[in-house]
mmCIF file of C-alpha atoms in Angstrom:
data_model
loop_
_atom_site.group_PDB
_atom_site.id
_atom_site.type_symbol
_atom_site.label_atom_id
_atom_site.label_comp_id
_atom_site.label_asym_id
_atom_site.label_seq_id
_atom_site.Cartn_x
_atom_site.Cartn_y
_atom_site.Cartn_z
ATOM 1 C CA UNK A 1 -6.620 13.243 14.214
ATOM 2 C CA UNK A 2 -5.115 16.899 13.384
ATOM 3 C CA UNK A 3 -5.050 18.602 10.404
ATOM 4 C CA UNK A 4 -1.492 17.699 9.514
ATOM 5 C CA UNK A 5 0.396 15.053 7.420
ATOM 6 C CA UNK A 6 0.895 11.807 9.636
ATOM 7 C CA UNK A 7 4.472 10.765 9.958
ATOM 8 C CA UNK A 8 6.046 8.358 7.200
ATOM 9 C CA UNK A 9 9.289 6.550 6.648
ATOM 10 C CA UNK A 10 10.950 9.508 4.744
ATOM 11 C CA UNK A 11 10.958 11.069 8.914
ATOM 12 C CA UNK A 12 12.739 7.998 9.788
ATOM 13 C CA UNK A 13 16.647 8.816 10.704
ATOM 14 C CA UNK A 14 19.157 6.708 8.216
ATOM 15 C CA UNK A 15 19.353 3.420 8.767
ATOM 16 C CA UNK A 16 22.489 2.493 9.892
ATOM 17 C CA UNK A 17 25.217 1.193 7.772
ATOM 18 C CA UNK A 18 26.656 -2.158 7.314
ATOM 19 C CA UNK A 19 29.069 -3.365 9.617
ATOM 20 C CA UNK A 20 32.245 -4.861 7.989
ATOM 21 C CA UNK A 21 32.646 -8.592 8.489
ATOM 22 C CA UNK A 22 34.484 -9.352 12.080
ATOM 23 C CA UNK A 23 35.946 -12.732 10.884
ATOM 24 C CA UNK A 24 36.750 -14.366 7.519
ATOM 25 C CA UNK A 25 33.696 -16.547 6.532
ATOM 26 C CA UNK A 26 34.138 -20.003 7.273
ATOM 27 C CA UNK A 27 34.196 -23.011 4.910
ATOM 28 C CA UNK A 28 30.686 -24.455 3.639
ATOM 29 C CA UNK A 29 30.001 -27.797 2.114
ATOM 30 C CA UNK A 30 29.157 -26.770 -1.968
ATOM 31 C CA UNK A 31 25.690 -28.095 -1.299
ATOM 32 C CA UNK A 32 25.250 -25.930 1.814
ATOM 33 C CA UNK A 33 26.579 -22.821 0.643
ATOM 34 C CA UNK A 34 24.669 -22.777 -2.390
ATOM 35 C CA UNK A 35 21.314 -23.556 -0.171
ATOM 36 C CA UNK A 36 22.791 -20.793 1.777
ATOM 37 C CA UNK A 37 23.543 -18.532 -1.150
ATOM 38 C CA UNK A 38 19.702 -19.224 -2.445
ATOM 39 C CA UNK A 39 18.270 -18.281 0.896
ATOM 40 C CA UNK A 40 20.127 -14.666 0.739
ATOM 41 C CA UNK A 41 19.255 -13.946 -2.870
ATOM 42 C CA UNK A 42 15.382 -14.514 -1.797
ATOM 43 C CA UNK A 43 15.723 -12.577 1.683
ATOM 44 C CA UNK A 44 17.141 -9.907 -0.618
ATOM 45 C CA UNK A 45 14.512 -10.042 -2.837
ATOM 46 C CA UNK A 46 11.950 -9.866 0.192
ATOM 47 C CA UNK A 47 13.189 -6.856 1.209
ATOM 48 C CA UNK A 48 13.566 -4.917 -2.225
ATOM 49 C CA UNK A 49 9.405 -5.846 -2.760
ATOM 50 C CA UNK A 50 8.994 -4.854 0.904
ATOM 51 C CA UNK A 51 10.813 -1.703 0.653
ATOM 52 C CA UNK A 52 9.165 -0.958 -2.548
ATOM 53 C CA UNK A 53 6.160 -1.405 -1.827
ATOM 54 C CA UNK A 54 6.346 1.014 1.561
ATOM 55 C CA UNK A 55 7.838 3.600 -0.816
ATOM 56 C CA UNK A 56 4.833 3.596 -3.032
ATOM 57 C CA UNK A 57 2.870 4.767 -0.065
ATOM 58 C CA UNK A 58 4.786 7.161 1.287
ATOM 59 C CA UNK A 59 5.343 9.015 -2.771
ATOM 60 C CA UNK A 60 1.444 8.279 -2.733
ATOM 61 C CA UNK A 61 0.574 10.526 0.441
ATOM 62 C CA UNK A 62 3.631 12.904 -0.004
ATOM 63 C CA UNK A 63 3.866 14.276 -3.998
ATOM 64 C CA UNK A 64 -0.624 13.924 -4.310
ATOM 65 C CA UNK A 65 -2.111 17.343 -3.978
ATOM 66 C CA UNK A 66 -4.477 17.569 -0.512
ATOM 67 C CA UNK A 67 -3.804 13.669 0.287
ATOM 68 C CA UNK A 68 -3.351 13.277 4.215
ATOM 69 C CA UNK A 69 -2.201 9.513 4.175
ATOM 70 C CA UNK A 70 -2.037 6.612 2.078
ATOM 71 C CA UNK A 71 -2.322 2.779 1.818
ATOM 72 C CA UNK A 72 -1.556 0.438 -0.738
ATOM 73 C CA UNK A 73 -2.686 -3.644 -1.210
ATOM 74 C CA UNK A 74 -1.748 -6.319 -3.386
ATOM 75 C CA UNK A 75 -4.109 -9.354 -3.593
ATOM 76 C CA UNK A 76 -5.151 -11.322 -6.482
ATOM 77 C CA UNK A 77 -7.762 -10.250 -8.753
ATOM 78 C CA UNK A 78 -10.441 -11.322 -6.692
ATOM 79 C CA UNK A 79 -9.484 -9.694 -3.801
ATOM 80 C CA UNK A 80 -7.591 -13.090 -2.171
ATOM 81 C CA UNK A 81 -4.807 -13.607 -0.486
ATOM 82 C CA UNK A 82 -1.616 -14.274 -2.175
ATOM 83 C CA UNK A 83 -0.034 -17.518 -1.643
ATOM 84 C CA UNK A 84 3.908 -15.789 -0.919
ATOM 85 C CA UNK A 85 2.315 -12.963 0.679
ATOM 86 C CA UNK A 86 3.124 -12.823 4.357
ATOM 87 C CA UNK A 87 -0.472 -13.086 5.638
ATOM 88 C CA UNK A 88 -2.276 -13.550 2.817
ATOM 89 C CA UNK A 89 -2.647 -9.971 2.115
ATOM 90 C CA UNK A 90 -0.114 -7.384 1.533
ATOM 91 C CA UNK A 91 -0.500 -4.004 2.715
ATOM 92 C CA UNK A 92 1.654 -0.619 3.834
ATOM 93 C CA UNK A 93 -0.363 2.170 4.879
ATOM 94 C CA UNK A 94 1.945 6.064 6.046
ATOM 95 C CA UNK A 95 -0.429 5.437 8.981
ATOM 96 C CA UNK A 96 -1.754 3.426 11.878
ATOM 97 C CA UNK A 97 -5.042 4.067 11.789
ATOM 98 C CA UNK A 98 -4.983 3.852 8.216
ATOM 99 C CA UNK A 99 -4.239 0.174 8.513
ATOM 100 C CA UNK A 100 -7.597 0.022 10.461
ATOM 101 C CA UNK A 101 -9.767 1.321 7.424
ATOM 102 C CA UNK A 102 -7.615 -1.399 5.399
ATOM 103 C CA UNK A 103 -8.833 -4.099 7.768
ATOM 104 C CA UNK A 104 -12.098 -3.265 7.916
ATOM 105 C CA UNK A 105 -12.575 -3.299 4.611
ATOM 106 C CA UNK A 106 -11.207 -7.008 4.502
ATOM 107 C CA UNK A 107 -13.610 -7.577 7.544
ATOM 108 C CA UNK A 108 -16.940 -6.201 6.180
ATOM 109 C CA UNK A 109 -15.567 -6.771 2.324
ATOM 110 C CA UNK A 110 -17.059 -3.490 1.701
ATOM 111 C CA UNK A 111 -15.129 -0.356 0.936
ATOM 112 C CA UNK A 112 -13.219 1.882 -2.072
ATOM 113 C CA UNK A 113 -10.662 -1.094 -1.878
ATOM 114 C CA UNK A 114 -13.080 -3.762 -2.530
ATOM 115 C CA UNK A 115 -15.121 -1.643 -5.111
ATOM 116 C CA UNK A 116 -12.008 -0.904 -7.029
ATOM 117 C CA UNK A 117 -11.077 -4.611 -7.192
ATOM 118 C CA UNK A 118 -14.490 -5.774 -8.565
ATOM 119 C CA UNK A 119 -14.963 -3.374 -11.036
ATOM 120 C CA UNK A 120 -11.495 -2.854 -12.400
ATOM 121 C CA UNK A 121 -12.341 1.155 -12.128
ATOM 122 C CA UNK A 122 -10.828 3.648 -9.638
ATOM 123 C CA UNK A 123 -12.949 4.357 -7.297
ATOM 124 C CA UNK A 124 -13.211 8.366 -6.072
ATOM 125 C CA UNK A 125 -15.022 9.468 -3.000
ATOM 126 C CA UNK A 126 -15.749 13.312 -2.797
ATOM 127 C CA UNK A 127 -17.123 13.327 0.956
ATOM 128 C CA UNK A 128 -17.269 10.215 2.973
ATOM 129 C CA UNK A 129 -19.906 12.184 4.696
ATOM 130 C CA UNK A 130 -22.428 11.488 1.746
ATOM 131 C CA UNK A 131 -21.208 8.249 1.341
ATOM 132 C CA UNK A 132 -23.953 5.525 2.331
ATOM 133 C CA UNK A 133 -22.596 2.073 0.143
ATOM 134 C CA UNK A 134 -19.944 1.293 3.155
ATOM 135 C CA UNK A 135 -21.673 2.090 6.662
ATOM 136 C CA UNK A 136 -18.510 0.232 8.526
ATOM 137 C CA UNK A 137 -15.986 2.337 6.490
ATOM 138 C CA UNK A 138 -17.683 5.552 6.202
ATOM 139 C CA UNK A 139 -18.120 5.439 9.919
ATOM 140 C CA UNK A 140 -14.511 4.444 10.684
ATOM 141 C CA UNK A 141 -13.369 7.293 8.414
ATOM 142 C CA UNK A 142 -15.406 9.762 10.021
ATOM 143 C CA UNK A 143 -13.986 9.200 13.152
ATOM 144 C CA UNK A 144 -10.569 9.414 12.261
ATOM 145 C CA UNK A 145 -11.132 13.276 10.266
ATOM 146 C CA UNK A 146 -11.130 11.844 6.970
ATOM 147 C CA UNK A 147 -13.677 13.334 4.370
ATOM 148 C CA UNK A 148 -12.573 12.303 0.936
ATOM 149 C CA UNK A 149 -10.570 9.194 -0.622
ATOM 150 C CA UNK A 150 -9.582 7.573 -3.791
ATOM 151 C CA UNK A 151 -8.948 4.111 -4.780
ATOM 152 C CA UNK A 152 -6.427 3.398 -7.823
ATOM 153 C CA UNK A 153 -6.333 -0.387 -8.652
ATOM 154 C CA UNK A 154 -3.614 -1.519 -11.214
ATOM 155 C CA UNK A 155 -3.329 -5.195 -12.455
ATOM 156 C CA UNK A 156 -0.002 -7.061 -13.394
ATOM 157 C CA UNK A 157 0.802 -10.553 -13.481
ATOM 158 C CA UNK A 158 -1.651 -12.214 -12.306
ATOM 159 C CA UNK A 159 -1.809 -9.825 -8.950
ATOM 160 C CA UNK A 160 -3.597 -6.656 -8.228
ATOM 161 C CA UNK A 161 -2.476 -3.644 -6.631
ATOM 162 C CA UNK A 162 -4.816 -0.444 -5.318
ATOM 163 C CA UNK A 163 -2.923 2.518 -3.790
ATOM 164 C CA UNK A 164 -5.989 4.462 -1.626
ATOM 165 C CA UNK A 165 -4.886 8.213 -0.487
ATOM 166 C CA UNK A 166 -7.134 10.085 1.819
ATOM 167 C CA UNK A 167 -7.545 13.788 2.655
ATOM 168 C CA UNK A 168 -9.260 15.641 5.841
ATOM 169 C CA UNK A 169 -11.734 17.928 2.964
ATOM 170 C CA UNK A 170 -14.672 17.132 1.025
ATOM 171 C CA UNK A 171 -13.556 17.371 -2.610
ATOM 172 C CA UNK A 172 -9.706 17.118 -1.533
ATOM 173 C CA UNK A 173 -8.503 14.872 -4.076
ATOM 174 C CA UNK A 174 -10.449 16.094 -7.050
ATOM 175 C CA UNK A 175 -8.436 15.403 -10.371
ATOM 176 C CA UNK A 176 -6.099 13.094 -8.724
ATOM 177 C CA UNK A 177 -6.803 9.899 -10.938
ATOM 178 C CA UNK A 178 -6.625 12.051 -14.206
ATOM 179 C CA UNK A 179 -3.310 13.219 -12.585
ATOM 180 C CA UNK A 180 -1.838 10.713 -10.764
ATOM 181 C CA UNK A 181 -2.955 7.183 -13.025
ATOM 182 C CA UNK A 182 -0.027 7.643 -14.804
ATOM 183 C CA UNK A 183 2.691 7.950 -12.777
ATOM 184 C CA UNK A 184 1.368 5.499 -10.083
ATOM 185 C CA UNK A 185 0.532 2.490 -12.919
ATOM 186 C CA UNK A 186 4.579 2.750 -13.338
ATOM 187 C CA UNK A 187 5.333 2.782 -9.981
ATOM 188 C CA UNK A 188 2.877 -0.074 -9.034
ATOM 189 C CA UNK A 189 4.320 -2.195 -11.789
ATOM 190 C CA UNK A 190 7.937 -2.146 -10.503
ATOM 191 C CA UNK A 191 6.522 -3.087 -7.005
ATOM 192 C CA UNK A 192 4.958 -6.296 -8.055
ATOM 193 C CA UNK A 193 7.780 -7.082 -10.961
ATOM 194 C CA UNK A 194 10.015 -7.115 -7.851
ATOM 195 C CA UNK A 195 7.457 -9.307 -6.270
ATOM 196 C CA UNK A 196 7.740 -11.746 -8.787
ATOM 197 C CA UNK A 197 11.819 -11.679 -8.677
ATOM 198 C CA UNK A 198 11.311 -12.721 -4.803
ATOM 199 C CA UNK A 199 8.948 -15.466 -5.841
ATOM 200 C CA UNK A 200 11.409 -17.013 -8.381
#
């Protein structure tokens, strides 16, 4: 992995615009359309929590000083799966092989992300080098450049969300959950607020 800040969805060109409608909508049963209507206002909902929750990532990696990547979760407080949660799990991660330090930390149930859910605490990580509580994580890490991390967990309705960034120096996130708690605990809460719109 280079030195450099991995690609996210603020590179991504516009998406494109709505098409107008080609034909005049045709005539539902009342019963139908309002199924119909229902299905649309959830989809919609979907997406907003979806898009949402990708954002947080990306204004993770992007606006914290020396981070590299990000990757955020939402599971419940134990660490389970959610039951509206595609997979069990949610997750968005600003890069691949993030997702695979996400996964192993499922896998092995070891990891910031895990230690952050037990104890409630965020969970910082000067140099991964020096780290020896994770041997599946630190070495998966390693490999991939990445020498510091910090783990953010923020609770809401019944759901918990941690939003991890990483950064390619020892000591590269220093001061980030004294400077970032904040801002990311109001962020985090509109995520899973929007969450629980899609569940209604």
């Amino acid at each position: 992995m280079e030195d450099q800040q991995p690609p996210g969805a603020y590179d991504r060109p516009p998406a494109p615009q709505s098409q107008a409608l080609r034909s005049a909508t045709p005539l539902t049963p009342p019963d139908e359309r309002g199924t119909a209507q229902a299905a649309e206002s959830a989809e919609a909902a979907e997406g907003s929590f979806c898009r949402g929750f990708t954002e947080l990532a990306e204004h993770a990696a992007v606006s914290t000083s020396g981070s590299c990547a990000a990757a955020v979760t939402l599971t419940d407080p134990a660490g389970g799966p959610l039951a509206e949660a595609p997979g069990g799990r949610a997750s968005a991660v600003t890069h691949p092989e993030v997702s695979e330090l996400v996964a192993v930390q499922w896998e092995s149930e070891e990891g910031p992300v895990p230690a952050a859910l037990e104890s409630g605490r965020p969970v910082l990580v000067r140099d991964v080098r020096h780290e020896t509580r994770w041997p599946r994580y630190r070495a998966m890490a390693l490999q991939r450049g990445l020498r510091a991390c910090a783990t953010l967990p923020f609770r809401h309705e019944g759901a918990v969300l941690t939003v991890s960034v990483y950064a390619f120096h020892p000591d590269g996130l220093t001061g980030v959950v004294e400077e970032k708690r904040a801002e990311l605990a109001g962020l985090a809460e509109k995520v899973v607020r929007s969450r629980g719109q899609g569940a209604q």
